Short mmCIF file of C-alpha atoms in Angstrom, two decimals:
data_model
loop_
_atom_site.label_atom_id
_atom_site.label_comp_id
_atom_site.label_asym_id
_atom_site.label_seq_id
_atom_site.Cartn_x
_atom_site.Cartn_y
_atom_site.Cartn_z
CA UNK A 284 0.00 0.00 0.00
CA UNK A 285 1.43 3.44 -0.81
CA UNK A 286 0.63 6.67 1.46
CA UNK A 287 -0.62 9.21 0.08
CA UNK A 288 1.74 12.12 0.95
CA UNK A 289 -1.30 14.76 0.65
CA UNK A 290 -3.52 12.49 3.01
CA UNK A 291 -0.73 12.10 5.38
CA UNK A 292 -0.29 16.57 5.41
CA UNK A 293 -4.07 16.39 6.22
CA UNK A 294 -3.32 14.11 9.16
CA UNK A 295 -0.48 15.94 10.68
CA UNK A 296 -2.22 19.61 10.70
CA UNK A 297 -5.46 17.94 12.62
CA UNK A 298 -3.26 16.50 14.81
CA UNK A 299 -0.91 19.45 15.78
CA UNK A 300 -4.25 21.76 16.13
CA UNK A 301 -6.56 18.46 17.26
CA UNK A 302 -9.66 20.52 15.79
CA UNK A 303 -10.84 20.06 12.55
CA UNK A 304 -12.30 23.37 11.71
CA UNK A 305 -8.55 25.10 12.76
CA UNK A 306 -6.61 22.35 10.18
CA UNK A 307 -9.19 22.90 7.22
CA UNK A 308 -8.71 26.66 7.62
CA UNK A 309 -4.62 26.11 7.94
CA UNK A 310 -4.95 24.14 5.00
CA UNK A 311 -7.47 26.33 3.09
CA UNK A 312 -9.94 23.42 2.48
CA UNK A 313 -13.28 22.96 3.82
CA UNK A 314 -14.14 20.89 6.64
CA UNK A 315 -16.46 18.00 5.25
CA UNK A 316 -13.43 17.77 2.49
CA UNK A 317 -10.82 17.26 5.57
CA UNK A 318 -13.12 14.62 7.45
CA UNK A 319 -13.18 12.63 4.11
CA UNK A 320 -9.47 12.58 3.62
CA UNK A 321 -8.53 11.55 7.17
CA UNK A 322 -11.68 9.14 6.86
CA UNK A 323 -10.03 7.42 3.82
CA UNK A 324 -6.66 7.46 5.48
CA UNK A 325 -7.99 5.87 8.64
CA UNK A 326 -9.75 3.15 6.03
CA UNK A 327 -6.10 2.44 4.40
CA UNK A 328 -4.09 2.07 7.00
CA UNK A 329 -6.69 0.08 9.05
CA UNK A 330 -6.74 2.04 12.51
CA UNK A 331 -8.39 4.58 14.17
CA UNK A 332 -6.10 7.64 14.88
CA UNK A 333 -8.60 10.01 16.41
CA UNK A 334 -10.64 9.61 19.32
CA UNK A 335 -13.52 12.64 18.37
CA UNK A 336 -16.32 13.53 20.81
CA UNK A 337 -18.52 16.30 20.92
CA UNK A 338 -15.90 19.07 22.99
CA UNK A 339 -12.28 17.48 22.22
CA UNK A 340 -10.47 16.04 19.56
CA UNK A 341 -7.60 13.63 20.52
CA UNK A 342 -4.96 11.33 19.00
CA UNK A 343 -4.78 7.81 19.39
CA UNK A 344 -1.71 5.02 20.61
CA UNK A 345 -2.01 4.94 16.48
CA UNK A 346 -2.10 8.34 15.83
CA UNK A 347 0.79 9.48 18.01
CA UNK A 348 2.62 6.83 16.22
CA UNK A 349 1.19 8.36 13.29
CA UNK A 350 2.19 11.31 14.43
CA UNK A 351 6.20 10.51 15.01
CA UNK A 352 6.61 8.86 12.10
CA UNK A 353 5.13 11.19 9.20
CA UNK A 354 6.71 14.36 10.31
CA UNK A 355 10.20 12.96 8.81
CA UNK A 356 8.93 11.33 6.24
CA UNK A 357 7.17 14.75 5.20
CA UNK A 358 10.07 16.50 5.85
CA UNK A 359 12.11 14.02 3.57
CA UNK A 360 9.64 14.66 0.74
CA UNK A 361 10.18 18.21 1.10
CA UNK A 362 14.10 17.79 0.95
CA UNK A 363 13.91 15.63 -1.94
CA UNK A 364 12.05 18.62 -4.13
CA UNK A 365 14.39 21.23 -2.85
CA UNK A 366 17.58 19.00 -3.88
CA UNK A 367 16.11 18.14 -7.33
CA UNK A 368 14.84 21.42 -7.94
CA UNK A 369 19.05 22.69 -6.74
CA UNK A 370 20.46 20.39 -9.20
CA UNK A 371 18.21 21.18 -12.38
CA UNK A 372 19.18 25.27 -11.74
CA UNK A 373 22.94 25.04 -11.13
CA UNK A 374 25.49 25.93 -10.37
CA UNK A 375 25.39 23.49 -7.15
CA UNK A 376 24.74 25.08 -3.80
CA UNK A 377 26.03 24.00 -0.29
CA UNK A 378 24.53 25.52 2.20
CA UNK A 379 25.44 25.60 5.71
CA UNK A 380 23.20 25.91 8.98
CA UNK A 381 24.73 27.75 11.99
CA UNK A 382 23.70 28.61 15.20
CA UNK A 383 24.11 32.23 16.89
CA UNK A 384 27.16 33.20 18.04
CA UNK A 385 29.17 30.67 15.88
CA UNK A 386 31.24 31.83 13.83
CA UNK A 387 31.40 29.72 10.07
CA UNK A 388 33.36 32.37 7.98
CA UNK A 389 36.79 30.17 8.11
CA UNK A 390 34.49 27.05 7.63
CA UNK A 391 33.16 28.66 4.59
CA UNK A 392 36.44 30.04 3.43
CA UNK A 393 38.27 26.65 3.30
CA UNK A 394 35.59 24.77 2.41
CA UNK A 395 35.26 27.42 -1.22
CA UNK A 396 38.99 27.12 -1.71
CA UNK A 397 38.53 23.21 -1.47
CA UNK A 398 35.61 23.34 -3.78
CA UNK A 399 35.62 26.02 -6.25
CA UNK A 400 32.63 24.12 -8.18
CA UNK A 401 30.49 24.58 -4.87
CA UNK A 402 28.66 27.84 -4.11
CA UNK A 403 28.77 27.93 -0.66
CA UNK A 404 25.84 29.53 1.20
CA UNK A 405 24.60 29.97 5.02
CA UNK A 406 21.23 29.95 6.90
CA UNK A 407 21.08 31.20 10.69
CA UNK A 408 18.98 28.31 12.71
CA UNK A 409 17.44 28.52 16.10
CA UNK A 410 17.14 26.02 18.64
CA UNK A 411 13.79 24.88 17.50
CA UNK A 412 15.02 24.54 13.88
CA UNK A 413 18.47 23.67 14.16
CA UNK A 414 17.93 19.99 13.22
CA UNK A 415 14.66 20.58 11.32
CA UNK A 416 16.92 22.44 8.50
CA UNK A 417 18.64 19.39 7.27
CA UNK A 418 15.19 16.90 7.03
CA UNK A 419 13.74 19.29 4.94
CA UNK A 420 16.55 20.19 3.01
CA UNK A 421 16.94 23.75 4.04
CA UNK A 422 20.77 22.93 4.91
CA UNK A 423 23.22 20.01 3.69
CA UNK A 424 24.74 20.21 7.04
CA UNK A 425 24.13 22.35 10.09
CA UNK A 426 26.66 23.57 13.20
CA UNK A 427 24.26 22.80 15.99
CA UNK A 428 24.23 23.24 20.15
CA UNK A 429 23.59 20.25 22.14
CA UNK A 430 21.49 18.88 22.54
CA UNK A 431 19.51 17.58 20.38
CA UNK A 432 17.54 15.02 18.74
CA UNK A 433 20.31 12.62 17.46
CA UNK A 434 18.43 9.47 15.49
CA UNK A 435 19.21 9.56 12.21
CA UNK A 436 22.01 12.22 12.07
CA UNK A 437 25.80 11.68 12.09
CA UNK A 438 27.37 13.93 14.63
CA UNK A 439 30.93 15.47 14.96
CA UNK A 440 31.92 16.90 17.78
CA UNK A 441 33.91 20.44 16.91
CA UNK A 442 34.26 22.32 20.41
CA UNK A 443 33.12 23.28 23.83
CA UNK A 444 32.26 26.67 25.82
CA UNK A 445 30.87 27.89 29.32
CA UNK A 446 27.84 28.74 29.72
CA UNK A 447 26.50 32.38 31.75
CA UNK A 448 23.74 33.60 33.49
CA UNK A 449 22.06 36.56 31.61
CA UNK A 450 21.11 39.09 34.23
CA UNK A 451 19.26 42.22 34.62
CA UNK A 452 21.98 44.99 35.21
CA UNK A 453 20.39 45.97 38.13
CA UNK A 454 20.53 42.56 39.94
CA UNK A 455 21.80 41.18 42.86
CA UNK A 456 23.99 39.43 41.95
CA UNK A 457 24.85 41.37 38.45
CA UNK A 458 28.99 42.36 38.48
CA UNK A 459 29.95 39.53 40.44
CA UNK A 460 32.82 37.19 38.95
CA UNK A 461 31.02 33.98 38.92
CA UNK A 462 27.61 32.23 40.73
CA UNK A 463 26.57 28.48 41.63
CA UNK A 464 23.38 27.76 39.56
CA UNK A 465 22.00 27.25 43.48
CA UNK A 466 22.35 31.34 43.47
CA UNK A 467 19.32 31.24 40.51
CA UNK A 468 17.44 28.42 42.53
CA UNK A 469 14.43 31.80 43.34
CA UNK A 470 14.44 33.14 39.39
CA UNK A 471 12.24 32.34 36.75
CA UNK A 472 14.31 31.26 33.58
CA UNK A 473 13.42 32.57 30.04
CA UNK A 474 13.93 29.49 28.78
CA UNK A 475 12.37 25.82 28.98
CA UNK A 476 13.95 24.08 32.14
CA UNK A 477 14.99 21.25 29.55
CA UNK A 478 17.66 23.53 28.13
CA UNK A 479 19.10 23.65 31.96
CA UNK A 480 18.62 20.56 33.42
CA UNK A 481 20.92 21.75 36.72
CA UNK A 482 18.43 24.27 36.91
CA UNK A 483 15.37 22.59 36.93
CA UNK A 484 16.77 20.58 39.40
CA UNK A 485 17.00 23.33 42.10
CA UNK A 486 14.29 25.41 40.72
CA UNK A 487 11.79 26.82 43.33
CA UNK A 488 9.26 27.63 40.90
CA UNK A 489 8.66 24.29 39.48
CA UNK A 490 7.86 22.62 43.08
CA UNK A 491 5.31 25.71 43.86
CA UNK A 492 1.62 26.30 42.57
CA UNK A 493 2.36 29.46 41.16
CA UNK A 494 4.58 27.75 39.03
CA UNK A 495 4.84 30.62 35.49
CA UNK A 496 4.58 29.23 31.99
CA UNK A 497 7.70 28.81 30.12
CA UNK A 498 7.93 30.73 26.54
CA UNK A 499 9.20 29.52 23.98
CA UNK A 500 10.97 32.15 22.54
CA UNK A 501 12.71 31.85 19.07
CA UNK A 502 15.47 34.63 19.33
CA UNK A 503 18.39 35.08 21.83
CA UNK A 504 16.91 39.27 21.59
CA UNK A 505 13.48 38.18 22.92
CA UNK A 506 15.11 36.33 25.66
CA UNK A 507 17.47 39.62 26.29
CA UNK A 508 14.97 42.01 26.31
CA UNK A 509 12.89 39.93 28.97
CA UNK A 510 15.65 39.38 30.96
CA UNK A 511 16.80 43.26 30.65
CA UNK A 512 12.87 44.61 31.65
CA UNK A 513 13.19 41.77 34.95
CA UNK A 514 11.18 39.41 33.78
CA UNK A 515 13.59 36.59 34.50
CA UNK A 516 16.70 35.24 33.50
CA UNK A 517 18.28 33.18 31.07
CA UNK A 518 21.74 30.77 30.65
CA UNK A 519 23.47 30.99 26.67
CA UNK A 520 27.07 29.92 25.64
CA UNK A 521 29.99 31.91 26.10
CA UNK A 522 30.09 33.01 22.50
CA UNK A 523 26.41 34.38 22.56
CA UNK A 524 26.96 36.34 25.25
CA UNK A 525 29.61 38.27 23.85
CA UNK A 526 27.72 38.51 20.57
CA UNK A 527 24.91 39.62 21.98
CA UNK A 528 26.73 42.22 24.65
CA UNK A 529 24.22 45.20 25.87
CA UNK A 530 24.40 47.52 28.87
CA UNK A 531 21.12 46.86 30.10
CA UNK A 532 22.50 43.09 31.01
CA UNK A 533 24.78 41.48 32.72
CA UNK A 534 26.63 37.95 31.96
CA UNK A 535 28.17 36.46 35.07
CA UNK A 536 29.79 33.04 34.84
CA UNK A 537 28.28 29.67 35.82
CA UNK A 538 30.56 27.45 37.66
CA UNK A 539 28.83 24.20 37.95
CA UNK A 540 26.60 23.80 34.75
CA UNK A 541 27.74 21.41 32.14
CA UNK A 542 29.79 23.55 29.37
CA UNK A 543 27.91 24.11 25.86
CA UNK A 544 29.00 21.37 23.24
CA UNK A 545 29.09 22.58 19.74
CA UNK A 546 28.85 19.77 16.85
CA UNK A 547 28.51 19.58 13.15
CA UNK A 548 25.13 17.52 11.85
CA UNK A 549 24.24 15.96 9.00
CA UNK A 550 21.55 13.53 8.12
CA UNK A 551 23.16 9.74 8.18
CA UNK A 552 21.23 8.71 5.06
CA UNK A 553 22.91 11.36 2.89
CA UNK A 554 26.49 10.12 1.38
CA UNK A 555 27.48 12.75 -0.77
CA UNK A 556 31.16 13.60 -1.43
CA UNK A 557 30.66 17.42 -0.37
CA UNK A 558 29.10 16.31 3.22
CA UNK A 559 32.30 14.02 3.68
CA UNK A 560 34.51 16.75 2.47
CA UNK A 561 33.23 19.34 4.85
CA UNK A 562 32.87 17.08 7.98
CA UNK A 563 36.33 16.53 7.87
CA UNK A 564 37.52 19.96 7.33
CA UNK A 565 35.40 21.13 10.06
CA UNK A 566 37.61 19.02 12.41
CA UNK A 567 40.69 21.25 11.54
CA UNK A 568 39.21 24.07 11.52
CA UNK A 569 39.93 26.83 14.34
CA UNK A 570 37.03 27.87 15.57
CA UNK A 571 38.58 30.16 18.49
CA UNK A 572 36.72 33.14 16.57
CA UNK A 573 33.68 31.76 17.85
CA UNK A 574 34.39 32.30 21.34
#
């Protein structure tokens, strides 16, 4: 049996907005057309993956294996037209993900004298999208900050850096040469706990009812500016910090958090000759200019 790539889209916006009436207007389709499609793919694959009653909308065991599985697959499909539609405009592109605060330009420079056929280009990710870039083709390989979702990627480590606590300038303990991530235990991070896990495991807020909701913010300047106006604080690398340097914050020096580890990514499937070529330059590159 062959899934229908179309049927399977269907599927994956009801089940990120589990409402039928929000997916058919993300997908710009009408309802009754929506119910038919996920109908059909229900019918093909032979199991329910919706559990619908009158107020809610849920996925099933099937469904959230449903769910897991045709996210990559999607994003696969999506790669696959973006690298056929590269190679029929020429000249070949190689394109680069980075994270901020790294640094690629001596990446990019040796890599262009290595292969003067290549055009090499660069795309800024996020922590959200880091990985995301090279399933759906976005990025041949990306420089990423662990961690991160691992199956299916080849990873090479390239280098490591501290990690500081973002503070208001006005803050208690703002100026001073270093803090214990015990010091934060009473703060509310701008970040998810997940990104910190010493944090979370100190964290007052998380063992108290008023625990706040956690934001998940895109940019290293929407963290800044919360953390500048009081809101809360945040932890980033070394290299981020000093990137992102302002007067109305100061970085002070974690001493027992686990340092930042910086790798290069690239999807395991893919064996092309530029992929090889670049992993193993990146492991001579010096990437002090990053930190």
């Amino acid at each position: 049996m062959d899934v229908d790539l179309r049927k399977l889209r269907y599927f994956v916006a009801v089940a990120e907005e589990l409402h039928f009436g929000r997916a058919a207007e993300r997908l710009h389709i009408a309802q009754p057309v929506l119910s038919r499609q996920i109908r059909a793919l229900e019918h093909e694959l032979g199991a329910q993956l919706f559990a619908r009653t009158k107020r809610s909308t849920e996925l099933t065991a099937a469904g959230r294996q449903l769910l897991d599985d045709a996210r990559p697959l999607l994003s696969s499909a999506e790669a696959l037209k973006r690298r056929v539609a590269q190679a029929a405009r020429g000249p070949r592109t190689f394109t680069i993900g980075f994270m901020p605060g790294i640094t690629v330009t001596p990446a990019v420079r040796a890599f262009e004298a290595l292969r003067p056929d290549l055009e090499v280009e660069v795309l800024r990710t996020t922590t959200f999208d880091q990985v995301q870039v090279l399933y759906d083709g976005r990025a041949d390989v990306s420089v990423v900050r662990l961690p991160v979702e691992q199956r299916g990627l080849s990873i090479r480590p390239l280098f490591e850096e501290p990690r500081l606590a973002m503070l208001p300038a006005d803050h208690r303990l703002a100026g001073k040469p270093s803090l214990d991530i015990g010091d934060l235990a009473d703060e509310h991070l701008m970040q998810h706990p997940d990104q910190v896990p010493e944090w979370r495991d100190i964290a007052v807020e998380l063992r108290s009812s008023r625990s706040r909701r956690f934001s998940e913010m895109t940019s290293v300047e929407e963290k800044l500016e919360h953390v500048a106006s009081g809101r809360g604080v945040s932890i980033l690398p070394l290299s981020v910090a000093r990137f992102y340097q302002r007067a109305d914050v100061s970085a002070v020096p974690v001493n027992d958090i686990a340092l930042n580890k910086v790798c290069l990514a690239w999807l395991a499937s893919r064996r092309s000759r530029s992929i090889q070529e670049f992993a193993a330059l990146a492991g001579t590159v010096d990437w002090t200019m990053t930190r």
